[in-house]
Amino acid sequence: MTAQRLLFFAVATTATSLLLGCAAAPPQDATETTATEATLHHEVPPGELDEYYAFFSGGQSGEVRVAGFPSMRVLKRIPVWNLDSATGWGITNESKAMLDGMVTGDTHHVHPSYADGTYDGKWLFVNDKANNRLARIRIDTLEVDATLNIPHTQGTHGVFPQRAPTTEWVVLNSEFRSPFENEGEGDMLDASSYGGVHTIVDAESMEIAGQVTTPVNLDLAATDYSGRYSFATSYNSEGGATISEMLAADRDYLVVFDWQRIKAALASGDYRTVDGIPVLDGSEGTGLTAYIPVPKNPHGVNVSPDGNYAVVCGKVSPTVSVIDINILADVFAGTIDPADAVVAEPEVGLGPLHTTYDGRGNAYTSLFIDSQIVKWNIQRAIDLQASPQEGETPVVDRLDVHYQVGHTMASMAETKDADGRYLLSLNKISKDRFLNVGPLKPENDQLVDISGEQMVLLADHAAYVEPHDVTIVRRDLIEDKVVHRVRLEDHPDAVTQSSVERIGNRVIARMTATAPVFGLQEVEVNEGDEVTFIVTNTDEIPDLAHGFALSNYGIQFIVAPFETKSVTFIADKPGVHWIYCTTFCHALHLEMRMRLVVRAR
Ligand code: RUQ
Ligand code: CUA
Ligand code: CA
């Protein structure tokens, strides 16, 4: 280790070190372009389609973004935990039922569902770190169809679906150690009683199958390729509540969860039940978990596409740890020491956060502090660990990125079909790469060609805060699954005949929308009535949408072909209020409107 890196460690043990890493002036273009020629292109000519879908989490916006890749053209924003006045998410009754009253979220990680180690085109799963929730998105409509609150957890961060044989389970980690039953009792300032939770969700029913508790925190998540293990990094093995406490130990853990043993415990009733949820003790020695020591405050864990290795990034250690998944059975059997599952610990650079793969035996690790992607060979790292050679390194190439990279992801890299073509570097800071737009600058998602020996930077793409993570999925796995319209009967209250029904002071207006008319021309109610509009778009032409905006009431939404949406509100503003179609659906679109008449009491 160089003197400079030792100095970094000294700084790293103070509370401000990572922030200092952020604020320091970014290095000026050392290797802006390499001598190597790019063999891939990022432009997609007019009229042609992208080769991949990219599913980005939306960070603080609480949404999920769908882009064509490699063009990076944003095709759709899927509202998840946010209010979206275009689609009416957070406004309609259907979406309110998904949101549970909280229209804010912090989405970090989007992962599609799997069959046999590759994507099956059924669902996407995404977490809400701010409010401890999981959402499921149907790939056929690319809309949220189920959500779940995860009790007993905080900072619900890492999320990963089972990869084989199919996604029956999805796991989530709670990053913040906290009281399990957090009801304001006992000595709440005593952090020694807090813990982490590995939550197992049934993907089909979206119910919690069980929660495994740990004394340590659990950050990023991954599953293996055999359906036997899930993984969680832990940076707070100290059980600290302050930053200096969490940095006290030299090593923390990769926690491995043994699904065979967890299934056996669930089947035999070997658990306690809290709030209807089976809760299993995952402490060391219970047999359900293995605690593999890794250097200091690790962050990402990513499994290689051959299924053989879990790579853990050191964050405040300049190393990555390579864990051999095939010898974990021996760790659980107690025949080898957990530390011996680490078969290599190469030094790659400062601030390693996440790792991705090309399917040819190389790993690509993001270095937050060095602002680099480092390419290194996994087998070479293992060989050099076994027999070190002076001056030899597994590092194959380095690419400067601009700047402060968090996640990095290569095309199909989280599947057994990793194709080693493109890589994205999701950089938190874009200093001077784009026009200035005020104090909050865009992030910089940099597209890299990894098809050759050396990485080649292809393009910079501005991104709104803070995507964190992305999965890049071959188009053929998704495109055929996406429908042009839902079925009318998908909504139990679909309207084919418009009508107004009154029950006491409740009014239910059921209406069709067919270009260019709403099925009702006026609806009369009394001030204070509870009014529900149920609107079905009865146009079956693909992409012919109608909007519903009720003037002065803060209500609007779009209804896609054959879709039904409803809204309920109190008619508390007397007068004539126009309801108009908000999407330009017809030459007479402007005439597509009607009145809500509210008589003063
Ligand atoms: S975690 S980079 Cu969710 Cu790394 Cu953000
Ligand atoms: Cu319907 Cu405009
Ligand atoms: Ca620690």
GROMACS .gro file of N, CA and C in nm, residues 22-29 402-403 427-434 441-444 460:
model
   69
   22CYS      N    1  -1.583   1.381  -0.199
   22CYS     CA    2  -1.680   1.439  -0.291
   22CYS      C    3  -1.644   1.580  -0.331
   23ALA      N    4  -1.605   1.661  -0.230
   23ALA     CA    5  -1.593   1.804  -0.253
   23ALA      C    6  -1.462   1.841  -0.320
   24ALA      N    7  -1.362   1.754  -0.310
   24ALA     CA    8  -1.233   1.785  -0.369
   24ALA      C    9  -1.249   1.808  -0.519
   25ALA      N   10  -1.165   1.897  -0.574
   25ALA     CA   11  -1.174   1.925  -0.717
   25ALA      C   12  -1.151   1.796  -0.796
   26PRO      N   13  -1.238   1.767  -0.892
   26PRO     CA   14  -1.220   1.644  -0.969
   26PRO      C   15  -1.090   1.650  -1.050
   27PRO      N   16  -1.028   1.538  -1.073
   27PRO     CA   17  -0.906   1.537  -1.152
   27PRO      C   18  -0.938   1.588  -1.293
   28GLN      N   19  -0.850   1.663  -1.350
   28GLN     CA   20  -0.876   1.710  -1.487
   28GLN      C   21  -0.830   1.603  -1.586
   29ASP      N   22  -0.910   1.591  -1.688
   29ASP     CA   23  -0.896   1.488  -1.791
   29ASP      C   24  -0.756   1.429  -1.812
  402HIS      N   25  -1.623   1.098  -1.502
  402HIS     CA   26  -1.641   1.239  -1.466
  402HIS      C   27  -1.774   1.259  -1.398
  403TYR      N   28  -1.780   1.262  -1.268
  403TYR     CA   29  -1.683   1.225  -1.163
  403TYR      C   30  -1.759   1.156  -1.052
  427ASN      N   31  -2.224   0.852  -1.268
  427ASN     CA   32  -2.142   0.944  -1.191
  427ASN      C   33  -2.227   1.049  -1.120
  428LYS      N   34  -2.196   1.069  -0.994
  428LYS     CA   35  -2.278   1.159  -0.912
  428LYS      C   36  -2.255   1.305  -0.950
  429ILE      N   37  -2.135   1.338  -0.996
  429ILE     CA   38  -2.097   1.477  -1.021
  429ILE      C   39  -2.062   1.493  -1.170
  430SER      N   40  -2.113   1.601  -1.233
  430SER     CA   41  -2.086   1.620  -1.375
  430SER      C   42  -2.004   1.746  -1.403
  431LYS      N   43  -1.945   1.802  -1.301
  431LYS     CA   44  -1.872   1.930  -1.311
  431LYS      C   45  -1.821   1.962  -1.451
  432ASP      N   46  -1.872   2.071  -1.508
  432ASP     CA   47  -1.827   2.128  -1.636
  432ASP      C   48  -1.855   2.040  -1.758
  433ARG      N   49  -1.932   1.934  -1.745
  433ARG     CA   50  -1.961   1.851  -1.862
  433ARG      C   51  -2.088   1.895  -1.934
  434PHE      N   52  -2.171   1.976  -1.866
  434PHE     CA   53  -2.298   2.019  -1.925
  434PHE      C   54  -2.320   2.167  -1.898
  441LYS      N   55  -2.666   2.050  -1.029
  441LYS     CA   56  -2.627   2.012  -1.166
  441LYS      C   57  -2.677   1.871  -1.194
  442PRO      N   58  -2.687   1.836  -1.322
  442PRO     CA   59  -2.724   1.698  -1.353
  442PRO      C   60  -2.612   1.602  -1.314
  443GLU      N   61  -2.647   1.476  -1.300
  443GLU     CA   62  -2.545   1.373  -1.287
  443GLU      C   63  -2.499   1.337  -1.428
  444ASN      N   64  -2.396   1.252  -1.435
  444ASN     CA   65  -2.341   1.218  -1.566
  444ASN      C   66  -2.333   1.067  -1.581
  460ASP      N   67  -2.148   1.104  -2.298
  460ASP     CA   68  -2.195   1.155  -2.168
  460ASP      C   69  -2.347   1.177  -2.179
   0.00000   0.00000   0.00000
